[in-house]
JSON list of N, CA, C and O in Angstrom, two decimals:
[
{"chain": "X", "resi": 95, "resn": "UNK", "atom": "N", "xyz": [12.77, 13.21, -0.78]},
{"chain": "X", "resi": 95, "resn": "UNK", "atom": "CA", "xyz": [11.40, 12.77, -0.73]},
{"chain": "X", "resi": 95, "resn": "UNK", "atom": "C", "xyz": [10.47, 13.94, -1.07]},
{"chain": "X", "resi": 95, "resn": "UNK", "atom": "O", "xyz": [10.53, 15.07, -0.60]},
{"chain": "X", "resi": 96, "resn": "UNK", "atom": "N", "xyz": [9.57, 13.42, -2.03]},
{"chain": "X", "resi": 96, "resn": "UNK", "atom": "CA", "xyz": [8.32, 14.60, -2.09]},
{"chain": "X", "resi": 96, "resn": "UNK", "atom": "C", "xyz": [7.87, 15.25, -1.15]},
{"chain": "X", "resi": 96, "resn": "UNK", "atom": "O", "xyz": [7.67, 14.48, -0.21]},
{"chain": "X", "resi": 97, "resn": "UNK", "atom": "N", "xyz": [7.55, 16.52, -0.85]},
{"chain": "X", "resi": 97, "resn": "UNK", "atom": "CA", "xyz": [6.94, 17.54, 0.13]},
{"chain": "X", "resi": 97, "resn": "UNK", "atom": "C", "xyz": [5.18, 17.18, 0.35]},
{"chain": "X", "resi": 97, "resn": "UNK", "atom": "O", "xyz": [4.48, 17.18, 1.36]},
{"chain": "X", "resi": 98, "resn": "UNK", "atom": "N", "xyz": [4.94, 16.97, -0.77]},
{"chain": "X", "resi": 98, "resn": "UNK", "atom": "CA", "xyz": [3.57, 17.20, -1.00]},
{"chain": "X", "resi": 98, "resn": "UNK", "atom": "C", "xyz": [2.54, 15.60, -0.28]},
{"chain": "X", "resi": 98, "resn": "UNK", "atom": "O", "xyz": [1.35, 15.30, -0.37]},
{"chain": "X", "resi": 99, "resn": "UNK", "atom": "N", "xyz": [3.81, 14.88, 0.43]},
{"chain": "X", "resi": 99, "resn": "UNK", "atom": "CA", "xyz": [2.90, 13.64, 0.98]},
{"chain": "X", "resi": 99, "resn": "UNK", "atom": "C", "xyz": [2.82, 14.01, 2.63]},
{"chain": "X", "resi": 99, "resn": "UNK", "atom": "O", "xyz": [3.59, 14.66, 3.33]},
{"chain": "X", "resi": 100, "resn": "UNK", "atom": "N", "xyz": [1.51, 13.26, 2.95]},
{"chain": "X", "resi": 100, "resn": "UNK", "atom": "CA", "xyz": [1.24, 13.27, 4.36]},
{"chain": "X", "resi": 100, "resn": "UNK", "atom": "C", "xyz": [1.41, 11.62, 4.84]},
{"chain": "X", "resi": 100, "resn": "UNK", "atom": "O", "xyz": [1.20, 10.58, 4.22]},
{"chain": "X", "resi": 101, "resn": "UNK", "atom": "N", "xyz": [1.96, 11.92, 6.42]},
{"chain": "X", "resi": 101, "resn": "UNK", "atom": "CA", "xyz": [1.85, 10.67, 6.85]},
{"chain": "X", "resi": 101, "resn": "UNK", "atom": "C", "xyz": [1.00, 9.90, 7.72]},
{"chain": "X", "resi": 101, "resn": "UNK", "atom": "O", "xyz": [0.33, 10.49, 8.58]},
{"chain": "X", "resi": 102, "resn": "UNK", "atom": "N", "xyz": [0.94, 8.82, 7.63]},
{"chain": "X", "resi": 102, "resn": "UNK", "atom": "CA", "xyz": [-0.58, 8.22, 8.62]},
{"chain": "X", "resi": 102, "resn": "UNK", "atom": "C", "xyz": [-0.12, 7.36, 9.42]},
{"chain": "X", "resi": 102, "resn": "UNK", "atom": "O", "xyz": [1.04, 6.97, 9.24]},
{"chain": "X", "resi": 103, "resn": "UNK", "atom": "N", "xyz": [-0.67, 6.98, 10.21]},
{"chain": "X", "resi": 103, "resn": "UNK", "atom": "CA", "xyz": [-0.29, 6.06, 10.97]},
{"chain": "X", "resi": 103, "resn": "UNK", "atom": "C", "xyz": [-1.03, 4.82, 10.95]},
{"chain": "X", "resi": 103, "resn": "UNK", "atom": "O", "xyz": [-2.15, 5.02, 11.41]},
{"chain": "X", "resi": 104, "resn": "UNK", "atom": "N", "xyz": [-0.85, 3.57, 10.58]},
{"chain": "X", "resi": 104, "resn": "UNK", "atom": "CA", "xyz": [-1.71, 2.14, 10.43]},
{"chain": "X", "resi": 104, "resn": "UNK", "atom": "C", "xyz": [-1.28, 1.20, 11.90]},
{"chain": "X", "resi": 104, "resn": "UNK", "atom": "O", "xyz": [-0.30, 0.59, 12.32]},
{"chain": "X", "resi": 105, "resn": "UNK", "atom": "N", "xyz": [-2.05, 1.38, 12.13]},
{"chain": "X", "resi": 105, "resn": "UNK", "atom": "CA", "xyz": [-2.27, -0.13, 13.19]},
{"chain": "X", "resi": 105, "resn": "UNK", "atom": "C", "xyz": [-2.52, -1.80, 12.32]},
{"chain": "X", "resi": 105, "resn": "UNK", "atom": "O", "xyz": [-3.48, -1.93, 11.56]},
{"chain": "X", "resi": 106, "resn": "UNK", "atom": "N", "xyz": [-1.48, -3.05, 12.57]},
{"chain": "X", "resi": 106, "resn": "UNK", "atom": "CA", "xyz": [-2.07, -3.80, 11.60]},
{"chain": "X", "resi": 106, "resn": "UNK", "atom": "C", "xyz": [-1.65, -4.87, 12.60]},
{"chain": "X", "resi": 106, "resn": "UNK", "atom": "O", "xyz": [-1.03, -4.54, 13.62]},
{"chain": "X", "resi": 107, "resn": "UNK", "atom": "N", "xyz": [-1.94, -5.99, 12.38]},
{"chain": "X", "resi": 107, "resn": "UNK", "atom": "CA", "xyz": [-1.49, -7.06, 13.20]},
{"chain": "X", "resi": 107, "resn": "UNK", "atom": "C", "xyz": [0.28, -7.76, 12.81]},
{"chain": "X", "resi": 107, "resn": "UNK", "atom": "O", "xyz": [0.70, -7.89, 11.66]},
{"chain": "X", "resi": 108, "resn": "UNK", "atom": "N", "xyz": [1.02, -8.11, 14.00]},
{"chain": "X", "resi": 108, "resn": "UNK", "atom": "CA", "xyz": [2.05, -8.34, 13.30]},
{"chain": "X", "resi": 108, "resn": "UNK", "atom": "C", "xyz": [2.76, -9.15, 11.96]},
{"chain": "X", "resi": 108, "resn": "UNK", "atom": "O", "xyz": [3.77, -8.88, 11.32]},
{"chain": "X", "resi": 109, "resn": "UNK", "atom": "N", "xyz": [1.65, -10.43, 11.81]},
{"chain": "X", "resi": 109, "resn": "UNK", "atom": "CA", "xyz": [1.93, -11.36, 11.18]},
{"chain": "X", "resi": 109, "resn": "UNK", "atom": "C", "xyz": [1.52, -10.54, 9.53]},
{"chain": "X", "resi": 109, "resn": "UNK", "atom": "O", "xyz": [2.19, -10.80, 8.53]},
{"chain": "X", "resi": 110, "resn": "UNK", "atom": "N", "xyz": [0.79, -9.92, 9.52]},
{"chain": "X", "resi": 110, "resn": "UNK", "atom": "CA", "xyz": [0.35, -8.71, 8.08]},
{"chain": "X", "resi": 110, "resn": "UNK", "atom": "C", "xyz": [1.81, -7.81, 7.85]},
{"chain": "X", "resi": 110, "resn": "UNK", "atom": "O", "xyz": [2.42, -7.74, 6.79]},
{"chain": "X", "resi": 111, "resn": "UNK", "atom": "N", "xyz": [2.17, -7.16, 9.07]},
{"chain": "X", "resi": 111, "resn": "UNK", "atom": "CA", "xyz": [3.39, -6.13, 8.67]},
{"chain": "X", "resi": 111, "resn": "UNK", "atom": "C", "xyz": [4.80, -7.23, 8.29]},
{"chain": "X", "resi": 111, "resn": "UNK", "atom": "O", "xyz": [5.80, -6.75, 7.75]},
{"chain": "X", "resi": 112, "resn": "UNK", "atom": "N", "xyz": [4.73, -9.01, 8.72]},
{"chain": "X", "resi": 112, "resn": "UNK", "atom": "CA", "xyz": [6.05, -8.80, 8.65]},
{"chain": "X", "resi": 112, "resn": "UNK", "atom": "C", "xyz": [5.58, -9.77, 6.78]},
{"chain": "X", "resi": 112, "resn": "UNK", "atom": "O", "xyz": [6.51, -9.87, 5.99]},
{"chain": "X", "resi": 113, "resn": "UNK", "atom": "N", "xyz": [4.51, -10.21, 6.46]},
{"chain": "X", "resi": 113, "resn": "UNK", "atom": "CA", "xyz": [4.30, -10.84, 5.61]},
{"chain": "X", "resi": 113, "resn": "UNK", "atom": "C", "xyz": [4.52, -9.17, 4.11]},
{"chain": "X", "resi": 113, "resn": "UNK", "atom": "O", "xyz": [5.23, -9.23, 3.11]},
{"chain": "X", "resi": 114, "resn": "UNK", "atom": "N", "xyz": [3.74, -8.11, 4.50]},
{"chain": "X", "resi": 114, "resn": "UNK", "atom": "CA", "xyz": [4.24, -6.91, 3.73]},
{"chain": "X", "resi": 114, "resn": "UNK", "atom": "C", "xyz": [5.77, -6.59, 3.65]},
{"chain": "X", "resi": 114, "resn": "UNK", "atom": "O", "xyz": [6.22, -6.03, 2.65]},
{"chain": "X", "resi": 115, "resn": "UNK", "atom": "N", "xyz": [6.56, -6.95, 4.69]},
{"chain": "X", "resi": 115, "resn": "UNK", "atom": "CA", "xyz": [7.68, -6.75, 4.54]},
{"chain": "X", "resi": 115, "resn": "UNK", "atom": "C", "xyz": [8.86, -7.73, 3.31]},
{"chain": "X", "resi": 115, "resn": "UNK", "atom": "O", "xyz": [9.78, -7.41, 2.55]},
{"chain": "X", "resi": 116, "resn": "UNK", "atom": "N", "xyz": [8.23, -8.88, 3.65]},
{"chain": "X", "resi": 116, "resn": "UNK", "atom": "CA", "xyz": [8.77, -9.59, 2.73]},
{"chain": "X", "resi": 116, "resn": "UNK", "atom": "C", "xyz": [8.69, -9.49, 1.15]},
{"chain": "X", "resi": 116, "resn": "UNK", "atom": "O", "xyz": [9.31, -9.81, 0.14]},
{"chain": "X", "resi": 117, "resn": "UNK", "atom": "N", "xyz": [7.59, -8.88, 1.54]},
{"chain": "X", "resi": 117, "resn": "UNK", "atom": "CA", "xyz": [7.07, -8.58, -0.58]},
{"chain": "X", "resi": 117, "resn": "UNK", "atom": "C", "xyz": [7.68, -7.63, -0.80]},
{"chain": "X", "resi": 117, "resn": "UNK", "atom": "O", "xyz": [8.19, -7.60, -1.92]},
{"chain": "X", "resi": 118, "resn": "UNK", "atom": "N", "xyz": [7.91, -6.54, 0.04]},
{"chain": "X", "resi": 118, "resn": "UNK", "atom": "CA", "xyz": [8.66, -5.14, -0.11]},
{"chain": "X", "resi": 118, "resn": "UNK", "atom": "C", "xyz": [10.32, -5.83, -0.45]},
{"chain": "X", "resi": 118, "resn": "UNK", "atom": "O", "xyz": [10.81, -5.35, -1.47]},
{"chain": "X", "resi": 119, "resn": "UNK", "atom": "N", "xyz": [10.83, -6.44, -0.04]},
{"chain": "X", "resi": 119, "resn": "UNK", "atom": "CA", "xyz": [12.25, -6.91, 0.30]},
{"chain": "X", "resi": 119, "resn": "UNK", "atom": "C", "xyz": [12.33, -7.64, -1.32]},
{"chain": "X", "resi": 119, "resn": "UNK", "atom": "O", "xyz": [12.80, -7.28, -2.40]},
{"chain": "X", "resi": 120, "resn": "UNK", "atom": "N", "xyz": [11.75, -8.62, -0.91]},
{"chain": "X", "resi": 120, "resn": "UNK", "atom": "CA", "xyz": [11.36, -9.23, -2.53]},
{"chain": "X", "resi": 120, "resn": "UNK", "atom": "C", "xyz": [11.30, -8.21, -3.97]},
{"chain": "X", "resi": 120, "resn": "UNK", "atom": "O", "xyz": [12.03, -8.49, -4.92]},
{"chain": "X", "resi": 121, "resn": "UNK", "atom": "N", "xyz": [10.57, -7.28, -4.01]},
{"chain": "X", "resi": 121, "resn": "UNK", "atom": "CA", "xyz": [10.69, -6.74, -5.03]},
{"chain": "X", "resi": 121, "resn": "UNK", "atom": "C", "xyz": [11.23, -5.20, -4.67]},
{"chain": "X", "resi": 121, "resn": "UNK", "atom": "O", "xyz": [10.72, -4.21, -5.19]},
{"chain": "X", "resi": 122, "resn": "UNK", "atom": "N", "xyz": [12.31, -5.12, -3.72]},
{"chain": "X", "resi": 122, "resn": "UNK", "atom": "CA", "xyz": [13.11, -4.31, -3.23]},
{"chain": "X", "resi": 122, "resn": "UNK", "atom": "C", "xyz": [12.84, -2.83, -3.43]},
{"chain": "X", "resi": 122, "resn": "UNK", "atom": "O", "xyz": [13.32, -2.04, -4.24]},
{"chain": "X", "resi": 123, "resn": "UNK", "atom": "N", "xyz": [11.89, -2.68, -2.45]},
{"chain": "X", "resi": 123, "resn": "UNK", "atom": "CA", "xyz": [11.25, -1.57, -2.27]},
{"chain": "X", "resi": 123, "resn": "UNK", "atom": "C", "xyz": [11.32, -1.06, -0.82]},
{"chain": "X", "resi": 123, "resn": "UNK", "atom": "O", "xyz": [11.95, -1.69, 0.03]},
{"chain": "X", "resi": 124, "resn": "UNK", "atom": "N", "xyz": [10.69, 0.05, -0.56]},
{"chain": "X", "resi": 124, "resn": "UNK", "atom": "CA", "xyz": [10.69, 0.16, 1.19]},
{"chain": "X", "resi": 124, "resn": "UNK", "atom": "C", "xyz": [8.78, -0.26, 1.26]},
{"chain": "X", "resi": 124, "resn": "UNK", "atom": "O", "xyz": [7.99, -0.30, 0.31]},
{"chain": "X", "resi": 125, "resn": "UNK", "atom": "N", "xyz": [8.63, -0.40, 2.05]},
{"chain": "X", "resi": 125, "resn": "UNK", "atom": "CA", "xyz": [7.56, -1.05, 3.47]},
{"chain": "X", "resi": 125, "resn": "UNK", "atom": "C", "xyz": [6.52, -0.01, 2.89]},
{"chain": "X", "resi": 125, "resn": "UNK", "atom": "O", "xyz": [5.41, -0.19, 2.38]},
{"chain": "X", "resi": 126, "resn": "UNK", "atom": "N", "xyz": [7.17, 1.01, 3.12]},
{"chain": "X", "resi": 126, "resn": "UNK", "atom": "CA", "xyz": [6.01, 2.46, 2.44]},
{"chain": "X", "resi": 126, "resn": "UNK", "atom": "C", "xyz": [5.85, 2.19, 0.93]},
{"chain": "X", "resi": 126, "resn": "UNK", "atom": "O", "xyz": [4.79, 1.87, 0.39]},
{"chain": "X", "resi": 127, "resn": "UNK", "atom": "N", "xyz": [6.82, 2.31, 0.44]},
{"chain": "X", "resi": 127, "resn": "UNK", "atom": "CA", "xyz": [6.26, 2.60, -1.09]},
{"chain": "X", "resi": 127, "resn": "UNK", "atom": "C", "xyz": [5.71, 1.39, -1.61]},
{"chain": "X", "resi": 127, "resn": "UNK", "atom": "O", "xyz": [5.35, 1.31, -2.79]},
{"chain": "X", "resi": 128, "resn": "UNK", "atom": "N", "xyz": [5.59, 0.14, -0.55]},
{"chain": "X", "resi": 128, "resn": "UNK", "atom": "CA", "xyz": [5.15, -1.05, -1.09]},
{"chain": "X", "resi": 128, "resn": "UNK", "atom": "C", "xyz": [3.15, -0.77, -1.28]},
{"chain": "X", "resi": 128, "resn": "UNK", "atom": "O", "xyz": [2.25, -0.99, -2.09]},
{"chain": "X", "resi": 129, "resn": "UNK", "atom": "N", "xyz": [3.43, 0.01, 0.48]},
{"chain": "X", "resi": 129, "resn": "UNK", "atom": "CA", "xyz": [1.79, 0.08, 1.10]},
{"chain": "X", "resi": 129, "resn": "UNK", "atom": "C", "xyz": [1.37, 0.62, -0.04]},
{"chain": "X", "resi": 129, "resn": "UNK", "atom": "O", "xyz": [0.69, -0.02, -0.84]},
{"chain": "X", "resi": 130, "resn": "UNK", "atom": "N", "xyz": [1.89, 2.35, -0.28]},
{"chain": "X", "resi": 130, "resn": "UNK", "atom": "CA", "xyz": [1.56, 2.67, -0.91]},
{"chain": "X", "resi": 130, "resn": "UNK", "atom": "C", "xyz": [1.03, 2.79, -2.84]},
{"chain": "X", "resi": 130, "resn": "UNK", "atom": "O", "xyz": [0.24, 3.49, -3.47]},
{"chain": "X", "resi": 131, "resn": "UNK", "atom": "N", "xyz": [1.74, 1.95, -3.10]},
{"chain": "X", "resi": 131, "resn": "UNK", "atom": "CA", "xyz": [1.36, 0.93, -4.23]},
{"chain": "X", "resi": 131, "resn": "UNK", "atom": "C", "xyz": [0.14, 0.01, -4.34]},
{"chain": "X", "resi": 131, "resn": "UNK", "atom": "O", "xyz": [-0.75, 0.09, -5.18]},
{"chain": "X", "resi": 132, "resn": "UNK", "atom": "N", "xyz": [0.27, -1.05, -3.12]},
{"chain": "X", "resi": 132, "resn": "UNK", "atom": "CA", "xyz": [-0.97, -1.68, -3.01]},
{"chain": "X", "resi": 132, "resn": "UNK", "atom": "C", "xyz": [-2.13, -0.53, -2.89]},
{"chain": "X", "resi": 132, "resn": "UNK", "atom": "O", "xyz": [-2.97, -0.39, -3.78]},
{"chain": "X", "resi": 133, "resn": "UNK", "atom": "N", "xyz": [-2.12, 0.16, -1.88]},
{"chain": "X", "resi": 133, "resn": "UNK", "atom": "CA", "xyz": [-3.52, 1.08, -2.12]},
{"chain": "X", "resi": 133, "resn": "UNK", "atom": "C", "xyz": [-3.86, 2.26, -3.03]},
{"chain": "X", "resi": 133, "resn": "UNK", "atom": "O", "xyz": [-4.93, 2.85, -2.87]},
{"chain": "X", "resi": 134, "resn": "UNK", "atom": "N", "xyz": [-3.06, 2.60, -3.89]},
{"chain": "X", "resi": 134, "resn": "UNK", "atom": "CA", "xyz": [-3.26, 3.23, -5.48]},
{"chain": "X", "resi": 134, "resn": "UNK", "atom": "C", "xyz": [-3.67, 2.13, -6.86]},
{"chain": "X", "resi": 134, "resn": "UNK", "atom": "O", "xyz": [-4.25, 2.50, -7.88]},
{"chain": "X", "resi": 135, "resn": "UNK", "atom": "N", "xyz": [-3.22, 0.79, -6.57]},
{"chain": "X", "resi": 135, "resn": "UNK", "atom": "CA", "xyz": [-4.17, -0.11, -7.23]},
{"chain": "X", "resi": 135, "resn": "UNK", "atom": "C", "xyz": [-5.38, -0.55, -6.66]},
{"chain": "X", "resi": 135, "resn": "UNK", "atom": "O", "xyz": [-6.33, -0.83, -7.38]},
{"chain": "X", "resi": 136, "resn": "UNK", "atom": "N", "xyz": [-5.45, -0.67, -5.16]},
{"chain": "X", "resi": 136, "resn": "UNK", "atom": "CA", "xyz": [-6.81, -1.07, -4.92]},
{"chain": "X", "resi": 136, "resn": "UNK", "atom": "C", "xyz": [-8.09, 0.36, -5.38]},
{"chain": "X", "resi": 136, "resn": "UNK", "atom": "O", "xyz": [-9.22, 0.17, -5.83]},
{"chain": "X", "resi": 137, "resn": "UNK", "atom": "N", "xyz": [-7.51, 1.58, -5.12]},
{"chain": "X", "resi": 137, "resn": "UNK", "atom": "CA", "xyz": [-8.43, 2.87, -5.24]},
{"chain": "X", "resi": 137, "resn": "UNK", "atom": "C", "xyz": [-8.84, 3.25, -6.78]},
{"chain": "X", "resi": 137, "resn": "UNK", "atom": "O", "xyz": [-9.78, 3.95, -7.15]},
{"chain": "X", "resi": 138, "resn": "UNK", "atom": "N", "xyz": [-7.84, 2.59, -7.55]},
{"chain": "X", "resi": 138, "resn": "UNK", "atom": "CA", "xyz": [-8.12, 3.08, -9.07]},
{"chain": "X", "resi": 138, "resn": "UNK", "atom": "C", "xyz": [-8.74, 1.73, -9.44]},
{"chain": "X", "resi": 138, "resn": "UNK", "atom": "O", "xyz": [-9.39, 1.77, -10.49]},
{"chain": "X", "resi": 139, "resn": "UNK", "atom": "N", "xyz": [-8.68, 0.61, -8.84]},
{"chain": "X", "resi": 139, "resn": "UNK", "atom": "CA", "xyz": [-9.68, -0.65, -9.47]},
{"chain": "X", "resi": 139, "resn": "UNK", "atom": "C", "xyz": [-11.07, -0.30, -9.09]},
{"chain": "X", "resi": 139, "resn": "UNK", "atom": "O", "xyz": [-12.02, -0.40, -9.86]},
{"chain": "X", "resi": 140, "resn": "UNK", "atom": "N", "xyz": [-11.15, 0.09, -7.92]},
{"chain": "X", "resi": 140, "resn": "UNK", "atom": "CA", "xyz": [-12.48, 0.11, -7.09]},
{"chain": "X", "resi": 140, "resn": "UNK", "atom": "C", "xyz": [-12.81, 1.96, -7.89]},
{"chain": "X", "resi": 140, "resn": "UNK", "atom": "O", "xyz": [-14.00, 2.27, -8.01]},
{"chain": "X", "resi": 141, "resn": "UNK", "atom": "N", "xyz": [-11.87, 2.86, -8.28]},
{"chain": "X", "resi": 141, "resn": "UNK", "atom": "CA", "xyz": [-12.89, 3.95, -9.24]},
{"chain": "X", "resi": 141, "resn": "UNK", "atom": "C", "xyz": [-13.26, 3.38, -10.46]},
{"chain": "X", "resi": 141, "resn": "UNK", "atom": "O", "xyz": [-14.37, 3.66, -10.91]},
{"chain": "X", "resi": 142, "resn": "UNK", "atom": "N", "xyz": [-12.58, 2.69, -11.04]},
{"chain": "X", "resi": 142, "resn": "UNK", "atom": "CA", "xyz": [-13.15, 1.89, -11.92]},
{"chain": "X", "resi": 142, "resn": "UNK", "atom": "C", "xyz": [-14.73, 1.12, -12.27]},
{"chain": "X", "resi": 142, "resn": "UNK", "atom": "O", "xyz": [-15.61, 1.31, -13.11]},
{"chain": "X", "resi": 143, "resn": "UNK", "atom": "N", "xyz": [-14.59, 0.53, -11.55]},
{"chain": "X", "resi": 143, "resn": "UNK", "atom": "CA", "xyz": [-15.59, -0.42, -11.08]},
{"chain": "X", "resi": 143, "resn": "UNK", "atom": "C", "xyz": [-17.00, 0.55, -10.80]},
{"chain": "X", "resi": 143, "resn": "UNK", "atom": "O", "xyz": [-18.18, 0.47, -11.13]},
{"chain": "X", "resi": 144, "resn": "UNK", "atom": "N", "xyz": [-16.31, 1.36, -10.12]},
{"chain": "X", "resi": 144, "resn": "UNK", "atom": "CA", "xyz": [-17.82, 2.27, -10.02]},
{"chain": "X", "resi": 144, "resn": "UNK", "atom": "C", "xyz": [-18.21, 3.11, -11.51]},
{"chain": "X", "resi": 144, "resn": "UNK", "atom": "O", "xyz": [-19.34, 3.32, -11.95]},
{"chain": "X", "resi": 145, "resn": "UNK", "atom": "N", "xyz": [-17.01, 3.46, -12.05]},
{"chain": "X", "resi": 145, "resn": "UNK", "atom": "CA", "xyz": [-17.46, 3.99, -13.57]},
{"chain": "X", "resi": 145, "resn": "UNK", "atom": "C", "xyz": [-17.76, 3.17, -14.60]},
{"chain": "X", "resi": 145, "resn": "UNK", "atom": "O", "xyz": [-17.88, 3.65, -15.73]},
{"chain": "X", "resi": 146, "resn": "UNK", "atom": "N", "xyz": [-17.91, 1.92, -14.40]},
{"chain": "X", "resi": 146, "resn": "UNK", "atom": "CA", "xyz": [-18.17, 1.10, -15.46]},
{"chain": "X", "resi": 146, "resn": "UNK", "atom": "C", "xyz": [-19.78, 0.72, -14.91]},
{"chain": "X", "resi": 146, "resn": "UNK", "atom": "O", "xyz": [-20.56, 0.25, -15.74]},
{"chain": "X", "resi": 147, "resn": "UNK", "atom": "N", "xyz": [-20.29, 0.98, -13.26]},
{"chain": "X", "resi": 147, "resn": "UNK", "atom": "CA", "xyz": [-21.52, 0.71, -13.04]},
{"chain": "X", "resi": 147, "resn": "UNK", "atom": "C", "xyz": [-22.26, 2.05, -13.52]},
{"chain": "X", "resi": 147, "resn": "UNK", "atom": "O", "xyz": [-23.30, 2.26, -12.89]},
{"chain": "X", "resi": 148, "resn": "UNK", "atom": "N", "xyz": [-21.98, 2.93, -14.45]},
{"chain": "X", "resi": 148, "resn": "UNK", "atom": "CA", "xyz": [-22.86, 4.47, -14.35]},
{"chain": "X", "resi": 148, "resn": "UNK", "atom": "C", "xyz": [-23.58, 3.97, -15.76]},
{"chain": "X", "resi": 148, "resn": "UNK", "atom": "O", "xyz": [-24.43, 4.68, -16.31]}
]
């Protein structure tokens, strides 16, 4: 595993972690690298979005 990542801790409700789990399983990934996927597309849509408002 890369050195250069930090880890966080998420609080989420259960019915969210086990519905993430299934998508992770589904496209056979781990739980992390799923999260972490979803929120590198939500952060580069939403920088987007702000560079197309300049």
């Amino acid at each position: 595993m890369p050195t250069n990542l930090v880890k966080t801790m998420v609080y989420m409700p259960p019915e969210l972690r086990e519905a993430l789990e299934r998508m992770a399983k589904q496209e056979n990934r781990s739980l992390s690298n799923l999260i972490v996927t979803l929120l590198q597309r939500t952060v580069e849509e939403q920088q987007g979005n702000e560079s197309s408002n300049d």
